[in-house]
PDB file of C-alpha atoms and ligand atoms in Angstrom:
ATOM      1  CA  MET A   1      -3.851 -21.515  -6.513  1.00  0.00           C
ATOM      2  CA  GLN A   2      -4.042 -25.056  -7.861  1.00  0.00           C
ATOM      3  CA  LYS A   3      -3.182 -25.490 -11.517  1.00  0.00           C
ATOM      4  CA  GLY A   4      -6.369 -25.449 -13.568  1.00  0.00           C
ATOM      5  CA  ALA A   5      -8.500 -24.038 -10.729  1.00  0.00           C
ATOM      6  CA  ALA A   6     -10.996 -21.429 -11.899  1.00  0.00           C
ATOM      7  CA  VAL A   7     -10.144 -17.851 -10.977  1.00  0.00           C
ATOM      8  CA  VAL A   8     -12.975 -16.309  -9.023  1.00  0.00           C
ATOM      9  CA  LYS A   9     -13.596 -12.859  -7.681  1.00  0.00           C
ATOM     10  CA  THR A  10     -15.285 -12.364  -4.339  1.00  0.00           C
ATOM     11  CA  LEU A  11     -17.815  -9.860  -3.044  1.00  0.00           C
ATOM     12  CA  TRP A  12     -16.691  -9.212   0.537  1.00  0.00           C
ATOM     13  CA  ALA A  13     -18.623  -7.391   3.243  1.00  0.00           C
ATOM     14  CA  VAL A  14     -17.772  -5.498   6.421  1.00  0.00           C
ATOM     15  CA  SER A  15     -19.558  -3.011   8.633  1.00  0.00           C
ATOM     16  CA  ASP A  16     -18.996  -1.009  11.793  1.00  0.00           C
ATOM     17  CA  LEU A  17     -15.284  -0.471  11.249  1.00  0.00           C
ATOM     18  CA  HIS A  18     -15.317   2.419  13.775  1.00  0.00           C
ATOM     19  CA  THR A  19     -11.836   3.462  12.687  1.00  0.00           C
ATOM     20  CA  SER A  20     -11.697   6.426  15.065  1.00  0.00           C
ATOM     21  CA  VAL A  21     -10.764   3.736  17.613  1.00  0.00           C
ATOM     22  CA  ALA A  22      -7.014   3.068  17.207  1.00  0.00           C
ATOM     23  CA  ALA A  23      -7.219  -0.737  17.510  1.00  0.00           C
ATOM     24  CA  ASN A  24      -9.918  -0.780  14.839  1.00  0.00           C
ATOM     25  CA  ALA A  25      -7.841   1.397  12.504  1.00  0.00           C
ATOM     26  CA  ASP A  26      -5.078  -1.225  12.862  1.00  0.00           C
ATOM     27  CA  MET A  27      -7.554  -3.903  11.732  1.00  0.00           C
ATOM     28  CA  LEU A  28      -7.791  -2.211   8.327  1.00  0.00           C
ATOM     29  CA  ASP A  29      -4.540  -3.956   7.405  1.00  0.00           C
ATOM     30  CA  THR A  30      -6.404  -7.268   7.464  1.00  0.00           C
ATOM     31  CA  LEU A  31      -8.839  -6.097   4.784  1.00  0.00           C
ATOM     32  CA  GLN A  32      -7.038  -7.242   1.660  1.00  0.00           C
ATOM     33  CA  PRO A  33      -8.418  -8.627  -1.594  1.00  0.00           C
ATOM     34  CA  ARG A  34      -7.658 -12.219  -2.501  1.00  0.00           C
ATOM     35  CA  ASN A  35      -7.933 -11.375  -6.194  1.00  0.00           C
ATOM     36  CA  PRO A  36      -7.494  -7.983  -7.911  1.00  0.00           C
ATOM     37  CA  GLY A  37     -11.139  -8.217  -9.087  1.00  0.00           C
ATOM     38  CA  ASP A  38     -12.581  -8.457  -5.549  1.00  0.00           C
ATOM     39  CA  TRP A  39     -15.195  -5.959  -4.333  1.00  0.00           C
ATOM     40  CA  LEU A  40     -15.823  -4.719  -0.786  1.00  0.00           C
ATOM     41  CA  LEU A  41     -19.175  -3.667   0.699  1.00  0.00           C
ATOM     42  CA  VAL A  42     -18.871  -1.291   3.677  1.00  0.00           C
ATOM     43  CA  ALA A  43     -22.206  -1.203   5.488  1.00  0.00           C
ATOM     44  CA  GLY A  44     -21.847   1.922   7.611  1.00  0.00           C
ATOM     45  CA  ASP A  45     -20.361   3.145  10.893  1.00  0.00           C
ATOM     46  CA  VAL A  46     -16.938   3.740   9.403  1.00  0.00           C
ATOM     47  CA  ALA A  47     -16.388   6.692  11.790  1.00  0.00           C
ATOM     48  CA  GLU A  48     -17.953   9.966  12.955  1.00  0.00           C
ATOM     49  CA  LYS A  49     -15.824  12.663  11.321  1.00  0.00           C
ATOM     50  CA  ASN A  50     -16.167  12.928   7.544  1.00  0.00           C
ATOM     51  CA  GLN A  51     -12.411  13.255   7.168  1.00  0.00           C
ATOM     52  CA  THR A  52     -11.894   9.915   8.969  1.00  0.00           C
ATOM     53  CA  VAL A  53     -14.643   8.200   6.985  1.00  0.00           C
ATOM     54  CA  LEU A  54     -13.188   9.337   3.664  1.00  0.00           C
ATOM     55  CA  ARG A  55      -9.608   8.548   4.668  1.00  0.00           C
ATOM     56  CA  THR A  56     -10.669   4.999   5.546  1.00  0.00           C
ATOM     57  CA  LEU A  57     -12.625   4.546   2.326  1.00  0.00           C
ATOM     58  CA  ALA A  58      -9.678   5.931   0.319  1.00  0.00           C
ATOM     59  CA  THR A  59      -7.399   3.266   1.842  1.00  0.00           C
ATOM     60  CA  LEU A  60      -9.846   0.510   0.954  1.00  0.00           C
ATOM     61  CA  ARG A  61     -10.444   1.902  -2.526  1.00  0.00           C
ATOM     62  CA  GLN A  62      -6.720   1.594  -3.268  1.00  0.00           C
ATOM     63  CA  ARG A  63      -6.918  -2.148  -2.561  1.00  0.00           C
ATOM     64  CA  PHE A  64     -10.260  -3.328  -3.919  1.00  0.00           C
ATOM     65  CA  HIS A  65     -11.547  -3.214  -7.485  1.00  0.00           C
ATOM     66  CA  THR A  66     -14.804  -1.664  -6.282  1.00  0.00           C
ATOM     67  CA  VAL A  67     -15.867  -0.297  -2.898  1.00  0.00           C
ATOM     68  CA  VAL A  68     -19.541   0.329  -2.116  1.00  0.00           C
ATOM     69  CA  TRP A  69     -20.547   2.296   0.989  1.00  0.00           C
ATOM     70  CA  SER A  70     -23.807   2.906   2.834  1.00  0.00           C
ATOM     71  CA  PRO A  71     -23.868   5.308   5.796  1.00  0.00           C
ATOM     72  CA  GLY A  72     -24.550   4.256   9.368  1.00  0.00           C
ATOM     73  CA  ASN A  73     -25.756   6.356  12.261  1.00  0.00           C
ATOM     74  CA  HIS A  74     -22.188   7.231  13.288  1.00  0.00           C
ATOM     75  CA  GLU A  75     -21.476   8.901   9.936  1.00  0.00           C
ATOM     76  CA  LEU A  76     -24.382  11.234  10.791  1.00  0.00           C
ATOM     77  CA  PHE A  77     -23.096  12.145  14.276  1.00  0.00           C
ATOM     78  CA  SER A  78     -22.376  15.812  14.749  1.00  0.00           C
ATOM     79  CA  GLN A  79     -21.843  18.286  17.550  1.00  0.00           C
ATOM     80  CA  GLY A  80     -23.348  20.918  15.258  1.00  0.00           C
ATOM     81  CA  SER A  81     -20.707  23.563  15.898  1.00  0.00           C
ATOM     82  CA  GLY A  82     -18.943  24.743  12.785  1.00  0.00           C
ATOM     83  CA  GLU A  83     -19.226  21.422  10.982  1.00  0.00           C
ATOM     84  CA  PRO A  84     -21.841  20.082   8.601  1.00  0.00           C
ATOM     85  CA  HIS A  85     -24.657  18.152  10.227  1.00  0.00           C
ATOM     86  CA  GLY A  86     -27.750  16.204   9.235  1.00  0.00           C
ATOM     87  CA  ARG A  87     -28.374  16.084   5.501  1.00  0.00           C
ATOM     88  CA  GLU A  88     -25.445  18.389   4.694  1.00  0.00           C
ATOM     89  CA  LYS A  89     -23.045  15.992   6.395  1.00  0.00           C
ATOM     90  CA  TYR A  90     -24.341  13.073   4.339  1.00  0.00           C
ATOM     91  CA  GLU A  91     -24.183  15.110   1.120  1.00  0.00           C
ATOM     92  CA  GLU A  92     -20.576  16.060   1.858  1.00  0.00           C
ATOM     93  CA  LEU A  93     -19.715  12.374   2.316  1.00  0.00           C
ATOM     94  CA  VAL A  94     -21.370  11.475  -0.998  1.00  0.00           C
ATOM     95  CA  ARG A  95     -19.337  14.161  -2.770  1.00  0.00           C
ATOM     96  CA  GLY A  96     -16.163  12.864  -1.113  1.00  0.00           C
ATOM     97  CA  CYS A  97     -16.954   9.288  -2.134  1.00  0.00           C
ATOM     98  CA  ARG A  98     -17.450  10.358  -5.728  1.00  0.00           C
ATOM     99  CA  GLU A  99     -14.002  11.936  -5.736  1.00  0.00           C
ATOM    100  CA  LEU A 100     -12.588   8.632  -4.483  1.00  0.00           C
ATOM    101  CA  GLY A 101     -14.607   6.487  -6.898  1.00  0.00           C
ATOM    102  CA  VAL A 102     -16.516   4.832  -4.024  1.00  0.00           C
ATOM    103  CA  LEU A 103     -20.158   3.980  -4.837  1.00  0.00           C
ATOM    104  CA  THR A 104     -22.947   5.288  -2.579  1.00  0.00           C
ATOM    105  CA  PRO A 105     -26.751   5.001  -2.365  1.00  0.00           C
ATOM    106  CA  GLU A 106     -26.889   8.063  -4.656  1.00  0.00           C
ATOM    107  CA  ASP A 107     -25.088   6.429  -7.592  1.00  0.00           C
ATOM    108  CA  PRO A 108     -26.193   4.121 -10.421  1.00  0.00           C
ATOM    109  CA  PHE A 109     -26.190   0.514  -9.210  1.00  0.00           C
ATOM    110  CA  ALA A 110     -23.214  -1.603 -10.297  1.00  0.00           C
ATOM    111  CA  ARG A 111     -23.296  -5.288 -11.215  1.00  0.00           C
ATOM    112  CA  PHE A 112     -21.133  -7.987  -9.719  1.00  0.00           C
ATOM    113  CA  GLY A 113     -21.465 -10.786 -12.268  1.00  0.00           C
ATOM    114  CA  ASP A 114     -25.209 -11.054 -12.900  1.00  0.00           C
ATOM    115  CA  VAL A 115     -26.104  -9.536  -9.518  1.00  0.00           C
ATOM    116  CA  THR A 116     -27.022  -5.891  -9.002  1.00  0.00           C
ATOM    117  CA  VAL A 117     -25.445  -4.488  -5.847  1.00  0.00           C
ATOM    118  CA  VAL A 118     -27.866  -2.112  -4.114  1.00  0.00           C
ATOM    119  CA  PRO A 119     -26.511   0.135  -1.349  1.00  0.00           C
ATOM    120  CA  LEU A 120     -29.433   1.438   0.724  1.00  0.00           C
ATOM    121  CA  PHE A 121     -29.749   4.191   3.293  1.00  0.00           C
ATOM    122  CA  THR A 122     -33.123   3.807   4.983  1.00  0.00           C
ATOM    123  CA  LEU A 123     -32.434   5.016   8.556  1.00  0.00           C
ATOM    124  CA  TYR A 124     -35.108   4.320  11.207  1.00  0.00           C
ATOM    125  CA  ASP A 125     -38.414   5.839  12.180  1.00  0.00           C
ATOM    126  CA  TYR A 126     -38.979   4.509  15.739  1.00  0.00           C
ATOM    127  CA  SER A 127     -41.669   2.156  14.350  1.00  0.00           C
ATOM    128  CA  LEU A 128     -39.876  -0.788  16.013  1.00  0.00           C
ATOM    129  CA  ARG A 129     -40.582   0.638  19.482  1.00  0.00           C
ATOM    130  CA  PRO A 130     -42.363  -1.604  22.018  1.00  0.00           C
ATOM    131  CA  LYS A 131     -45.976  -2.289  21.023  1.00  0.00           C
ATOM    132  CA  GLY A 132     -48.617  -0.071  22.584  1.00  0.00           C
ATOM    133  CA  THR A 133     -46.268   2.858  23.303  1.00  0.00           C
ATOM    134  CA  THR A 134     -45.971   6.257  21.672  1.00  0.00           C
ATOM    135  CA  VAL A 135     -42.563   7.424  20.463  1.00  0.00           C
ATOM    136  CA  GLU A 136     -42.370   9.810  23.408  1.00  0.00           C
ATOM    137  CA  GLN A 137     -43.210   7.058  25.912  1.00  0.00           C
ATOM    138  CA  ALA A 138     -40.681   4.697  24.336  1.00  0.00           C
ATOM    139  CA  LEU A 139     -37.919   7.340  24.407  1.00  0.00           C
ATOM    140  CA  HIS A 140     -38.748   8.125  28.027  1.00  0.00           C
ATOM    141  CA  ALA A 141     -38.581   4.413  28.962  1.00  0.00           C
ATOM    142  CA  ALA A 142     -35.245   4.022  27.162  1.00  0.00           C
ATOM    143  CA  LYS A 143     -33.813   7.019  29.004  1.00  0.00           C
ATOM    144  CA  ARG A 144     -35.023   5.656  32.328  1.00  0.00           C
ATOM    145  CA  LYS A 145     -33.410   2.270  31.600  1.00  0.00           C
ATOM    146  CA  GLU A 146     -30.231   4.027  30.398  1.00  0.00           C
ATOM    147  CA  VAL A 147     -30.366   2.304  27.007  1.00  0.00           C
ATOM    148  CA  MET A 148     -30.800   5.486  24.975  1.00  0.00           C
ATOM    149  CA  PHE A 149     -28.786   5.563  21.734  1.00  0.00           C
ATOM    150  CA  SER A 150     -26.370   8.494  21.360  1.00  0.00           C
ATOM    151  CA  ASP A 151     -28.271   9.321  18.159  1.00  0.00           C
ATOM    152  CA  GLU A 152     -30.643  11.349  20.335  1.00  0.00           C
ATOM    153  CA  LEU A 153     -27.762  13.694  21.210  1.00  0.00           C
ATOM    154  CA  PHE A 154     -25.806  13.714  17.972  1.00  0.00           C
ATOM    155  CA  ILE A 155     -28.365  13.268  15.152  1.00  0.00           C
ATOM    156  CA  ALA A 156     -31.888  14.032  16.379  1.00  0.00           C
ATOM    157  CA  PRO A 157     -31.220  17.716  17.257  1.00  0.00           C
ATOM    158  CA  PHE A 158     -30.174  18.450  13.676  1.00  0.00           C
ATOM    159  CA  VAL A 159     -32.663  16.618  11.446  1.00  0.00           C
ATOM    160  CA  ASP A 160     -36.200  15.177  11.475  1.00  0.00           C
ATOM    161  CA  ILE A 161     -35.082  11.535  11.446  1.00  0.00           C
ATOM    162  CA  ARG A 162     -38.551  10.087  10.845  1.00  0.00           C
ATOM    163  CA  GLY A 163     -39.246  12.403   7.930  1.00  0.00           C
ATOM    164  CA  TRP A 164     -35.835  11.640   6.434  1.00  0.00           C
ATOM    165  CA  CYS A 165     -36.404   7.887   6.863  1.00  0.00           C
ATOM    166  CA  TRP A 166     -39.723   8.019   5.033  1.00  0.00           C
ATOM    167  CA  GLU A 167     -38.182  10.052   2.209  1.00  0.00           C
ATOM    168  CA  ARG A 168     -35.382   7.507   1.962  1.00  0.00           C
ATOM    169  CA  LEU A 169     -37.850   4.621   1.843  1.00  0.00           C
ATOM    170  CA  SER A 170     -39.720   6.200  -1.057  1.00  0.00           C
ATOM    171  CA  TYR A 171     -36.453   7.014  -2.892  1.00  0.00           C
ATOM    172  CA  SER A 172     -35.155   3.461  -2.367  1.00  0.00           C
ATOM    173  CA  VAL A 173     -38.342   1.688  -3.459  1.00  0.00           C
ATOM    174  CA  ASN A 174     -38.433   3.786  -6.636  1.00  0.00           C
ATOM    175  CA  ARG A 175     -34.911   2.788  -7.538  1.00  0.00           C
ATOM    176  CA  VAL A 176     -34.633  -0.839  -6.456  1.00  0.00           C
ATOM    177  CA  GLY A 177     -38.115  -1.585  -7.822  1.00  0.00           C
ATOM    178  CA  ARG A 178     -36.762  -1.015 -11.325  1.00  0.00           C
ATOM    179  CA  VAL A 179     -33.900  -3.499 -11.031  1.00  0.00           C
ATOM    180  CA  GLU A 180     -34.270  -6.662 -13.070  1.00  0.00           C
ATOM    181  CA  GLY A 181     -32.614  -9.888 -11.993  1.00  0.00           C
ATOM    182  CA  PRO A 182     -30.994 -10.844  -8.698  1.00  0.00           C
ATOM    183  CA  THR A 183     -29.681  -8.314  -6.187  1.00  0.00           C
ATOM    184  CA  VAL A 184     -27.505  -8.040  -3.114  1.00  0.00           C
ATOM    185  CA  LEU A 185     -29.010  -5.460  -0.750  1.00  0.00           C
ATOM    186  CA  MET A 186     -26.798  -3.570   1.704  1.00  0.00           C
ATOM    187  CA  ASN A 187     -28.032  -1.317   4.498  1.00  0.00           C
ATOM    188  CA  HIS A 188     -26.557  -0.314   7.840  1.00  0.00           C
ATOM    189  CA  TRP A 189     -29.756  -1.113   9.723  1.00  0.00           C
ATOM    190  CA  PRO A 190     -31.281  -4.615   9.413  1.00  0.00           C
ATOM    191  CA  LEU A 191     -34.130  -4.821   6.914  1.00  0.00           C
ATOM    192  CA  GLU A 192     -36.117  -7.421   8.845  1.00  0.00           C
ATOM    193  CA  PRO A 193     -37.653  -6.158  12.115  1.00  0.00           C
ATOM    194  CA  GLN A 194     -37.124  -9.516  13.830  1.00  0.00           C
ATOM    195  CA  LEU A 195     -33.344  -9.038  13.539  1.00  0.00           C
ATOM    196  CA  ALA A 196     -33.535  -5.766  15.481  1.00  0.00           C
ATOM    197  CA  GLN A 197     -34.687  -7.730  18.517  1.00  0.00           C
ATOM    198  CA  ALA A 198     -31.288  -9.461  18.771  1.00  0.00           C
ATOM    199  CA  LEU A 199     -29.999  -6.795  21.178  1.00  0.00           C
ATOM    200  CA  GLY A 200     -32.373  -8.255  23.752  1.00  0.00           C
ATOM    201  CA  VAL A 201     -33.640  -4.882  25.009  1.00  0.00           C
ATOM    202  CA  PRO A 202     -37.041  -4.036  23.467  1.00  0.00           C
ATOM    203  CA  GLU A 203     -36.520  -0.261  23.693  1.00  0.00           C
ATOM    204  CA  MET A 204     -33.272  -0.405  21.687  1.00  0.00           C
ATOM    205  CA  ALA A 205     -34.950  -1.836  18.578  1.00  0.00           C
ATOM    206  CA  MET A 206     -36.482   1.547  17.723  1.00  0.00           C
ATOM    207  CA  TRP A 207     -33.055   2.810  16.627  1.00  0.00           C
ATOM    208  CA  CYS A 208     -32.462  -0.347  14.565  1.00  0.00           C
ATOM    209  CA  GLY A 209     -34.562   0.101  11.444  1.00  0.00           C
ATOM    210  CA  THR A 210     -38.153   0.398  10.350  1.00  0.00           C
ATOM    211  CA  LYS A 211     -41.082  -1.968   9.906  1.00  0.00           C
ATOM    212  CA  HIS A 212     -41.449  -0.702   6.325  1.00  0.00           C
ATOM    213  CA  THR A 213     -38.468  -2.703   4.980  1.00  0.00           C
ATOM    214  CA  LYS A 214     -39.919  -6.057   6.060  1.00  0.00           C
ATOM    215  CA  GLY A 215     -40.032  -8.444   3.102  1.00  0.00           C
ATOM    216  CA  TRP A 216     -37.733  -6.349   0.859  1.00  0.00           C
ATOM    217  CA  ALA A 217     -35.246  -9.193   0.417  1.00  0.00           C
ATOM    218  CA  GLU A 218     -37.881 -11.408  -1.201  1.00  0.00           C
ATOM    219  CA  ARG A 219     -39.599  -8.579  -3.037  1.00  0.00           C
ATOM    220  CA  TYR A 220     -36.370  -7.353  -4.606  1.00  0.00           C
ATOM    221  CA  ASN A 221     -34.976 -10.773  -5.462  1.00  0.00           C
ATOM    222  CA  ALA A 222     -32.039 -10.626  -3.046  1.00  0.00           C
ATOM    223  CA  ARG A 223     -29.461 -13.388  -3.029  1.00  0.00           C
ATOM    224  CA  ALA A 224     -28.185 -11.912   0.221  1.00  0.00           C
ATOM    225  CA  VAL A 225     -28.681  -8.922   2.491  1.00  0.00           C
ATOM    226  CA  VAL A 226     -25.680  -7.316   4.219  1.00  0.00           C
ATOM    227  CA  TYR A 227     -26.176  -5.155   7.303  1.00  0.00           C
ATOM    228  CA  GLY A 228     -24.478  -4.135  10.551  1.00  0.00           C
ATOM    229  CA  HIS A 229     -25.355  -1.807  13.417  1.00  0.00           C
ATOM    230  CA  LEU A 230     -26.014  -4.472  16.050  1.00  0.00           C
ATOM    231  CA  HIS A 231     -22.374  -5.466  16.584  1.00  0.00           C
ATOM    232  CA  LEU A 232     -23.614  -9.055  16.700  1.00  0.00           C
ATOM    233  CA  PRO A 233     -22.032 -10.839  13.715  1.00  0.00           C
ATOM    234  CA  SER A 234     -24.414 -13.479  12.415  1.00  0.00           C
ATOM    235  CA  ARG A 235     -26.041 -15.069   9.405  1.00  0.00           C
ATOM    236  CA  THR A 236     -29.804 -15.570   9.573  1.00  0.00           C
ATOM    237  CA  THR A 237     -31.833 -17.105   6.762  1.00  0.00           C
ATOM    238  CA  ILE A 238     -35.296 -15.585   6.415  1.00  0.00           C
ATOM    239  CA  ALA A 239     -37.627 -16.774   3.637  1.00  0.00           C
ATOM    240  CA  GLY A 240     -34.637 -18.441   1.994  1.00  0.00           C
ATOM    241  CA  VAL A 241     -32.431 -15.320   1.926  1.00  0.00           C
ATOM    242  CA  PRO A 242     -29.290 -15.018   4.085  1.00  0.00           C
ATOM    243  CA  HIS A 243     -29.154 -11.803   6.130  1.00  0.00           C
ATOM    244  CA  ILE A 244     -25.509 -11.250   7.049  1.00  0.00           C
ATOM    245  CA  GLU A 245     -24.498  -9.007   9.974  1.00  0.00           C
ATOM    246  CA  ALA A 246     -20.912  -8.169   8.976  1.00  0.00           C
ATOM    247  CA  SER A 247     -19.779  -5.918  11.821  1.00  0.00           C
ATOM    248  CA  LEU A 248     -16.347  -5.545  13.348  1.00  0.00           C
ATOM    249  CA  GLY A 249     -17.578  -3.521  16.347  1.00  0.00           C
ATOM    250  CA  TYR A 250     -15.467  -2.250  19.248  1.00  0.00           C
ATOM    251  CA  PRO A 251     -12.269  -3.994  20.441  1.00  0.00           C
ATOM    252  CA  LYS A 252     -13.892  -5.532  23.520  1.00  0.00           C
ATOM    253  CA  GLN A 253     -16.463  -7.075  21.148  1.00  0.00           C
ATOM    254  CA  TRP A 254     -14.075  -8.469  18.521  1.00  0.00           C
ATOM    255  CA  ARG A 255     -10.773  -9.091  20.316  1.00  0.00           C
ATOM    256  CA  ASP A 256     -11.525 -12.634  21.474  1.00  0.00           C
ATOM    257  CA  SER A 257     -13.611 -13.716  18.503  1.00  0.00           C
ATOM    258  CA  ILE A 258     -12.150 -12.187  15.352  1.00  0.00           C
ATOM    259  CA  THR A 259      -9.772 -15.059  14.595  1.00  0.00           C
ATOM    260  CA  LYS A 260     -12.553 -17.601  15.117  1.00  0.00           C
ATOM    261  CA  ARG A 261     -14.900 -16.210  12.496  1.00  0.00           C
ATOM    262  CA  GLN A 262     -14.657 -15.327   8.844  1.00  0.00           C
ATOM    263  CA  TRP A 263     -14.102 -11.575   8.549  1.00  0.00           C
ATOM    264  CA  PRO A 264     -14.401  -9.894   6.127  1.00  0.00           C
ATOM    265  CA  VAL A 265     -17.431 -11.938   5.185  1.00  0.00           C
ATOM    266  CA  PRO A 266     -17.552 -13.493   1.708  1.00  0.00           C
ATOM    267  CA  VAL A 267     -21.024 -12.876   0.256  1.00  0.00           C
ATOM    268  CA  LEU A 268     -20.728 -14.153  -3.326  1.00  0.00           C
ATOM    269  CA  GLU A 269     -18.143 -15.538  -5.686  1.00  0.00           C
ATOM    270  CA  VAL A 270     -18.280 -15.363  -9.480  1.00  0.00           C
ATOM    271  CA  PRO A 271     -15.797 -16.302 -12.206  1.00  0.00           C
ATOM    272  CA  ASP A 272     -13.360 -13.457 -12.782  1.00  0.00           C
ATOM    273  CA  GLY A 273     -14.318 -11.587 -15.929  1.00  0.00           C
ATOM    274  CA  ALA A 274     -18.045 -12.210 -15.321  1.00  0.00           C
TER     275      ALA A 274
HETATM  276 FE1  FE2 B 301     -21.599   0.519  14.935  1.00  0.00          FE
END
């Protein structure tokens, strides 16, 4: 650091670490704070098995001042035989995070400088399916086109996803609606429906969020929104707010590009001590 330069701490973001893949687990070594006060947002899809998710978060918690996690669809994956599934699996992860000191969507919101960091878990409700189709028709079309998400095999049999999504929306609105001042919102699934179209296959958008979070960034005074899920790293400004897709993704997706982009993604910087 240059003499006299202000010391800042950084709010970093990642998503879709998928550390059950060996090459991705190796990438964890690159996630290091620049300053002991740095925070890390982890926007879901750490892994499938709770043990792997918590082991990864424990490693990151040892390095960063604060780690904040929101679940992705892969954290909810289950075969259903002799292991927790659905809501129980999520609740077990929240308990594990509390033991590690990792913040979750079930904890009081923490402040990074003057910004309240809001981890969300809003799932999806198939409302982003192609216009004019029922859920059943859209699922059938996706199966026929072979673009069905694995969620239908590993989440849907164990929980009413739509009902859970709507509960989560109500829970989230109640909590974030009470926050005063600026926020950073984090969710695995994009909050703006238009971002879910980036995969380029209309049927796939129905697993990528819900129409009910449209406009949340403005409504809840977000300085930035962090998300993942698409495995298409990007930064899109909508109504003046940057929406940052912070994914690592699978090796074939990141191997040629990771050194050419900034990852982890810096979201905010504030003076250390703020
Ligand atoms: Fe992912």
